[in-house]
mmCIF file of C-alpha atoms in Angstrom:
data_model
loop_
_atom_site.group_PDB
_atom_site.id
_atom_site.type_symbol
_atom_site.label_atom_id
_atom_site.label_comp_id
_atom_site.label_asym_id
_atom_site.label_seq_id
_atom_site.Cartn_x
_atom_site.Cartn_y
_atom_site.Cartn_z
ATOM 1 C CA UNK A 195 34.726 132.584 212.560
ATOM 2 C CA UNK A 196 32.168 133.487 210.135
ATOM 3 C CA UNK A 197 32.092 130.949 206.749
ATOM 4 C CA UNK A 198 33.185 132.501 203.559
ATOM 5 C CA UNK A 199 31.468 133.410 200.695
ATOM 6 C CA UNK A 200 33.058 131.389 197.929
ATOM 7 C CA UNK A 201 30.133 132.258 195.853
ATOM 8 C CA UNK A 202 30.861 136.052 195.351
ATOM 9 C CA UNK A 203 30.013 137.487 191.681
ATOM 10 C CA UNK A 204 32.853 138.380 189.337
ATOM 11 C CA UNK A 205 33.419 141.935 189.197
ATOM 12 C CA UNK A 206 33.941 143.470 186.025
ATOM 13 C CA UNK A 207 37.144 144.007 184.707
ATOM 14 C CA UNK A 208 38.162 148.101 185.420
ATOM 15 C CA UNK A 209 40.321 149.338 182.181
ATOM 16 C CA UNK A 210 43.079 150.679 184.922
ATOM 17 C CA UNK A 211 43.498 147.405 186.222
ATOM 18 C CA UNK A 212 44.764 146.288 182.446
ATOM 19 C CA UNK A 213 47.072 149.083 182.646
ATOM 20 C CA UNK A 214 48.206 148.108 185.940
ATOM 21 C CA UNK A 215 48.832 144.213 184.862
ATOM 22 C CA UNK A 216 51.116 145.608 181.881
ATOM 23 C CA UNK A 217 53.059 147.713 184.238
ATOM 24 C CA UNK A 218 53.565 144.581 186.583
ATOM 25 C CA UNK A 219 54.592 142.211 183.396
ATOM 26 C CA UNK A 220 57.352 144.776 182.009
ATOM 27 C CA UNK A 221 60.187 142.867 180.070
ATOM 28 C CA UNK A 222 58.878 139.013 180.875
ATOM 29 C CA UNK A 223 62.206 137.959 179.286
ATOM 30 C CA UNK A 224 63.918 138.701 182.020
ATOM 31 C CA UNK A 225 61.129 138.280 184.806
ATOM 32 C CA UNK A 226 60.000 135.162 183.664
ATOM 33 C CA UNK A 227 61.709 133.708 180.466
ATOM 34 C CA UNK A 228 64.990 133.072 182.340
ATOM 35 C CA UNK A 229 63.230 131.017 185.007
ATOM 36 C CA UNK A 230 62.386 128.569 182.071
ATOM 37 C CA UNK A 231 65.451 128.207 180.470
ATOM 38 C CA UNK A 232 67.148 127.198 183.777
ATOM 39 C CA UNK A 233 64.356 124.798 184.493
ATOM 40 C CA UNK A 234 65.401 122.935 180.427
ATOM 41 C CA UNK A 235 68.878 123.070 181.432
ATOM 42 C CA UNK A 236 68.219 121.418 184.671
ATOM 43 C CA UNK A 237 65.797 118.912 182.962
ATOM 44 C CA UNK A 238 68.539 118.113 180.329
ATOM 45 C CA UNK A 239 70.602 117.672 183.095
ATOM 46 C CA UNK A 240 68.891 115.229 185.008
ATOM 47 C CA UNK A 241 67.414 113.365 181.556
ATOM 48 C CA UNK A 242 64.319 112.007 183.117
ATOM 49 C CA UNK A 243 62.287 110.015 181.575
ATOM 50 C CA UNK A 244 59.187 110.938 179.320
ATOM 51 C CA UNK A 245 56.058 109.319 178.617
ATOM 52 C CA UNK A 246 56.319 109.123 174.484
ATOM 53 C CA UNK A 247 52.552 108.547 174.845
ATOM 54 C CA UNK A 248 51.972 112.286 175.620
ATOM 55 C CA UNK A 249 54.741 114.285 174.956
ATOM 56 C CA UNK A 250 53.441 117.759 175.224
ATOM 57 C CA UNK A 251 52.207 117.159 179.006
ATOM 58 C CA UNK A 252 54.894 115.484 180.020
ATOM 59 C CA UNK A 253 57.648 117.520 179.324
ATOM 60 C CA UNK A 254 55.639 120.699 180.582
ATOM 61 C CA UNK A 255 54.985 118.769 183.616
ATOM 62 C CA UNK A 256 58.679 117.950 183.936
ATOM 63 C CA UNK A 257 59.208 121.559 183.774
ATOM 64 C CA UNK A 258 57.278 122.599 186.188
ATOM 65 C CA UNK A 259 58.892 121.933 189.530
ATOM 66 C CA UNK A 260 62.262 122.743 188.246
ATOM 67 C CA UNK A 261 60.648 126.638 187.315
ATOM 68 C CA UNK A 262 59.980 126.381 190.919
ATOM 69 C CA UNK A 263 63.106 125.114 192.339
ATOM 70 C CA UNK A 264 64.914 128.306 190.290
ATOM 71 C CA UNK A 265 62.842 130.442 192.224
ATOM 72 C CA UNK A 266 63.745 132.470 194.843
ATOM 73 C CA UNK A 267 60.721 132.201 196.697
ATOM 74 C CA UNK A 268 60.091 136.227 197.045
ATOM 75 C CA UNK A 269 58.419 136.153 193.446
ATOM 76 C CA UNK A 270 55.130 137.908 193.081
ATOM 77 C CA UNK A 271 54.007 134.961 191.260
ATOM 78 C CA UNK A 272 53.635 131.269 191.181
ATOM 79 C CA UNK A 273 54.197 128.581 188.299
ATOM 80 C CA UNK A 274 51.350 126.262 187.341
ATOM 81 C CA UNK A 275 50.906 123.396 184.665
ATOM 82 C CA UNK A 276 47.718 122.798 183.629
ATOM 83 C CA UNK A 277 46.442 125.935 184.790
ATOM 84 C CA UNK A 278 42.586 127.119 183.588
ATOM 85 C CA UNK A 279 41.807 130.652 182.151
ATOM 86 C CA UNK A 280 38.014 130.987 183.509
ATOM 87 C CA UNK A 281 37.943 134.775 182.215
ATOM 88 C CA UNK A 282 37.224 133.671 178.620
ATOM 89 C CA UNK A 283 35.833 130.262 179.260
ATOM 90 C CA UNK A 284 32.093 130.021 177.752
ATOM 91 C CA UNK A 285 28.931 128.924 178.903
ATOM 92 C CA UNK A 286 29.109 125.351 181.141
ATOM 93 C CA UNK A 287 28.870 122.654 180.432
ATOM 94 C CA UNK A 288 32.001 124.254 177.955
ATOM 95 C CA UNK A 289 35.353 123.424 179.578
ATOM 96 C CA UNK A 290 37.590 126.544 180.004
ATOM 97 C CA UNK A 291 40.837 126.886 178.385
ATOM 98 C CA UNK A 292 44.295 125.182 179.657
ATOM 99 C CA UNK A 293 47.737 126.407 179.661
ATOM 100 C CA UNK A 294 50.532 123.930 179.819
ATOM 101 C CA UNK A 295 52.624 126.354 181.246
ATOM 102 C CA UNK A 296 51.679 129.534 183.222
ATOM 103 C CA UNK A 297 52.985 132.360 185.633
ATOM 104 C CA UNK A 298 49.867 133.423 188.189
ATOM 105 C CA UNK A 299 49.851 136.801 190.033
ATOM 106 C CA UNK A 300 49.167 136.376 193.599
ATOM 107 C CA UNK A 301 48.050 139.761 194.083
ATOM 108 C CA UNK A 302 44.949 138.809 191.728
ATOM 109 C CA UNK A 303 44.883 135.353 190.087
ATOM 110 C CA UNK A 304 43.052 136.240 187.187
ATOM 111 C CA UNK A 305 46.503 137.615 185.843
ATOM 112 C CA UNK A 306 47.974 134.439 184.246
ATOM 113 C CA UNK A 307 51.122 134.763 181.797
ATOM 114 C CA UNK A 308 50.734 131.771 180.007
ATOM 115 C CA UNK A 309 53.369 129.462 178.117
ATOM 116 C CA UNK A 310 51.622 127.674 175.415
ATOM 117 C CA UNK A 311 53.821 124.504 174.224
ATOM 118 C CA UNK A 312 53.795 122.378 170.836
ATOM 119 C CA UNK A 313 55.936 119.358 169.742
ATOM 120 C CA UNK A 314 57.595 119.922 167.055
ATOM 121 C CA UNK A 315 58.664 116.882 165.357
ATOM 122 C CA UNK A 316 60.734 119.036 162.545
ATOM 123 C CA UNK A 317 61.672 122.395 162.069
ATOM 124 C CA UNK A 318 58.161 122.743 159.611
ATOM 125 C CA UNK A 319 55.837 120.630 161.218
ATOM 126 C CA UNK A 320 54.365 123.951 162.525
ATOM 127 C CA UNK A 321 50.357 124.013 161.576
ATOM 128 C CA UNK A 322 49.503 123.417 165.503
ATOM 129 C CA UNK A 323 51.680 125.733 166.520
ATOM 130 C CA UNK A 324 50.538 128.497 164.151
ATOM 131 C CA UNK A 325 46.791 127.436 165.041
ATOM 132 C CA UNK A 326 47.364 128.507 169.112
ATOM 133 C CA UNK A 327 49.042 131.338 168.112
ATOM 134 C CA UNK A 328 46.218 132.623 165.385
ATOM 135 C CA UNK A 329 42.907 131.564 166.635
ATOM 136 C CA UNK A 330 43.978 131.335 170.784
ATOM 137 C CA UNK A 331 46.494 134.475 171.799
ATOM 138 C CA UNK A 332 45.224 136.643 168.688
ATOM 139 C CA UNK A 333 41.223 136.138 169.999
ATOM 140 C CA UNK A 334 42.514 136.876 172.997
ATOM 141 C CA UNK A 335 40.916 133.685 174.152
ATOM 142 C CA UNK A 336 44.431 133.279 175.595
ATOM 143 C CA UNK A 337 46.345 135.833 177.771
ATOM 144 C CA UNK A 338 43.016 137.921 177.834
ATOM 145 C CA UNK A 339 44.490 140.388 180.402
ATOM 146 C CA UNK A 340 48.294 140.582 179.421
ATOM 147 C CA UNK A 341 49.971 142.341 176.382
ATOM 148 C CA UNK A 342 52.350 139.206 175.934
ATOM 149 C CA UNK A 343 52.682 135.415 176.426
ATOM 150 C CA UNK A 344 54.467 132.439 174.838
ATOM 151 C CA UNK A 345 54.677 129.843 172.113
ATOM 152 C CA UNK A 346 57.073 127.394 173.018
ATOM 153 C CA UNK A 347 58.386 124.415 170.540
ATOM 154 C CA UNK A 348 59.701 121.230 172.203
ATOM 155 C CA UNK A 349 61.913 120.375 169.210
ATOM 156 C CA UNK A 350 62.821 116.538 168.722
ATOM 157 C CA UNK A 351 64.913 116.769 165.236
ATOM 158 C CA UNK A 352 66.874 119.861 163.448
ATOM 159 C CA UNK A 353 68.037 122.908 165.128
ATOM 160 C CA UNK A 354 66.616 125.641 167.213
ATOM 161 C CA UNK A 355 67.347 128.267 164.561
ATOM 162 C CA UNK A 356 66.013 126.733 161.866
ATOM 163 C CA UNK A 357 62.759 126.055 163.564
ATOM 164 C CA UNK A 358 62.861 130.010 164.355
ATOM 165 C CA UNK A 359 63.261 130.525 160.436
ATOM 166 C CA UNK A 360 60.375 128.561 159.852
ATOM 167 C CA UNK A 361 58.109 130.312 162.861
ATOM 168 C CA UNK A 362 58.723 133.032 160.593
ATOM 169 C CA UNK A 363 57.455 132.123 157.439
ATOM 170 C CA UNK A 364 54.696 129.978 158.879
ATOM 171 C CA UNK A 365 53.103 133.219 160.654
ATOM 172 C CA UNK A 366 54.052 135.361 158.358
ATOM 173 C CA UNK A 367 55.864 137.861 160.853
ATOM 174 C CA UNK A 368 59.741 138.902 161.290
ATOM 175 C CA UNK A 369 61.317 137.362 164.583
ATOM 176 C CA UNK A 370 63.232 139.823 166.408
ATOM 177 C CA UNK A 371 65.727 139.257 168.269
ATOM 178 C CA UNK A 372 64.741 140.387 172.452
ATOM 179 C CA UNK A 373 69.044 141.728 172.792
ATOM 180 C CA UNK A 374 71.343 141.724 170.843
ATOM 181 C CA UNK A 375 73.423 140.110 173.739
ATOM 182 C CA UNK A 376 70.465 136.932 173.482
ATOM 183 C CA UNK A 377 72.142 133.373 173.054
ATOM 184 C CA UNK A 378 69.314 131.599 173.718
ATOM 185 C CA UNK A 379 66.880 130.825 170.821
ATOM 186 C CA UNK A 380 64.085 132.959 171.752
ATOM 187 C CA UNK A 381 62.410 135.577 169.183
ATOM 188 C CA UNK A 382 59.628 138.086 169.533
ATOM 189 C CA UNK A 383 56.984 138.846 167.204
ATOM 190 C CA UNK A 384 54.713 141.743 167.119
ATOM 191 C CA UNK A 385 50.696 141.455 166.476
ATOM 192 C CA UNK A 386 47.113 143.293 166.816
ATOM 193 C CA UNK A 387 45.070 141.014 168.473
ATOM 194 C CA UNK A 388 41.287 140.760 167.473
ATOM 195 C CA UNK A 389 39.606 142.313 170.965
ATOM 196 C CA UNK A 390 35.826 141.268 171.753
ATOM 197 C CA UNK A 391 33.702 143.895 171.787
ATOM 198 C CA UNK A 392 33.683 145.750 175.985
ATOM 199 C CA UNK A 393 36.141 144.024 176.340
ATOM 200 C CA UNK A 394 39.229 146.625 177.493
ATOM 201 C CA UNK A 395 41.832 143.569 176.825
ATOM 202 C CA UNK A 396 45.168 144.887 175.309
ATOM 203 C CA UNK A 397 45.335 144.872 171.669
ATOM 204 C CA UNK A 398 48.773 144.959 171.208
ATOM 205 C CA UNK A 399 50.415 141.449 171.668
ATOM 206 C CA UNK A 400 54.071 140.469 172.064
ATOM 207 C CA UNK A 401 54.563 136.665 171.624
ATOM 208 C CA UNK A 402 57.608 134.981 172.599
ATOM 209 C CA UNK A 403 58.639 132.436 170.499
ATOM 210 C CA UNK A 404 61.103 129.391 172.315
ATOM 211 C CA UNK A 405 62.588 126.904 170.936
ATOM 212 C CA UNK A 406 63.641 124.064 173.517
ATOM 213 C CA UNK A 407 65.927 121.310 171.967
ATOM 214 C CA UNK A 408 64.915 117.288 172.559
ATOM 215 C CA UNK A 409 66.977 115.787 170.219
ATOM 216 C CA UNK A 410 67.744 112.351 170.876
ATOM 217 C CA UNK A 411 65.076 112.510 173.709
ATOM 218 C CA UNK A 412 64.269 109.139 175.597
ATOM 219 C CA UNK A 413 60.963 108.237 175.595
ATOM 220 C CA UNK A 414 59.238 105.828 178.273
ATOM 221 C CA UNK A 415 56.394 104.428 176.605
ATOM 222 C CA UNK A 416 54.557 103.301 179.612
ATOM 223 C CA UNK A 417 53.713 99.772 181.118
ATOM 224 C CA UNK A 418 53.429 97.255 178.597
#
């Protein structure tokens, strides 16, 4: 068997193949969105503990396995934390840009749905959160290839809701509701994304806002 070239040059991105990637992420909600609110309920179930040291990581790496253990196993995609977007990464020795959360096409793995999570220690403690959204999914720095992706607020006081209120004001777009038959606290906002130029990345974005409650979370803080 002849060795593999590992070493191939990228191709460049073909317009049609953007096209193609927005047919193949129609209505995420339902693709992809429910698979992470049955992995929260199933972390809430088990109540494992989490390293108060690093929050953020830790519950995204909690959340992880339990995406994949809701899986059927015939998805077109795999879950991944900590998974690197090399399309918009710069120049070495510049490190590329890491999801906490992300969905990966297996039919090309440059198409990466990402889930971008922020503790939120209140409702309003929301200036990180608006950062990712602003200067990461809006440069299309994040998501580069896909017309949507995620902000997602691990909440440790106040309520879901009025964290969703506060999304609002904070990025100074309405939160829609995705159906009107939606309990969970999940919102959708609507933005034009600033494109680089030849570049044939989407300019319409969809960001969906979740809100996953930790109240009262238990926090291992490590050895002592």
């Amino acid at each position: 068997m002849s060795a593999m070239d590992w070493r191939k040059p990228l191709q460049p991105i073909d317009p049609a193949f953007v096209v193609q990637v927005a047919t193949w992420l129609n209505r995420p909600d339902e693709k992809l969105l429910n698979l992470v609110w049955a992995a929260y309920d199933q972390l809430i179930h088990d109540q494992p503990s989490i390293d108060g040291r690093d929050l953020e990581r830790s519950i995204s790496q909690l959340l992880e396995p339990r995406v994949r253990d809701a899986m059927s196993g015939f998805e077109p995609f795999y879950v991944q934390h900590g998974t690197f977007e090399r399309e918009t990464m710069a120049k070495p020795p510049a490190q590329p840009p890491e999801y906490d959360l992300a969905f990966v096409w297996r039919a090309d793995e440059r198409v990466i749905w990402p889930l971008e999570a922020k503790v939120l220690e209140t409702p309003g403690r929301l200036a990180d959160y608006d950062h990712d959204l602003r200067f990461e999914f809006l440069t299309c720095r994040y998501a580069p290839f896909t017309a949507s992706g995620a902000m997602v607020g691990y909440l440790l006081s106040g309520t879901a809701e009025e964290a969703l209120q506060r999304i609002a004001v904070k990025i100074g777009t309405a939160l829609e509701k995705i159906s009107d038959k939606d309990i969970r606290p999940q919102r959708i906002s609507q933005h034009a994304r600033q494109v680089p130029k030849d570049k044939p990345y989407p300019a319409d974005f969809t960001c969906y806002h979740l809100v996953l409650e930790f109240t009262g979370l238990r926090r291992d803080q490590g050895p002592q």
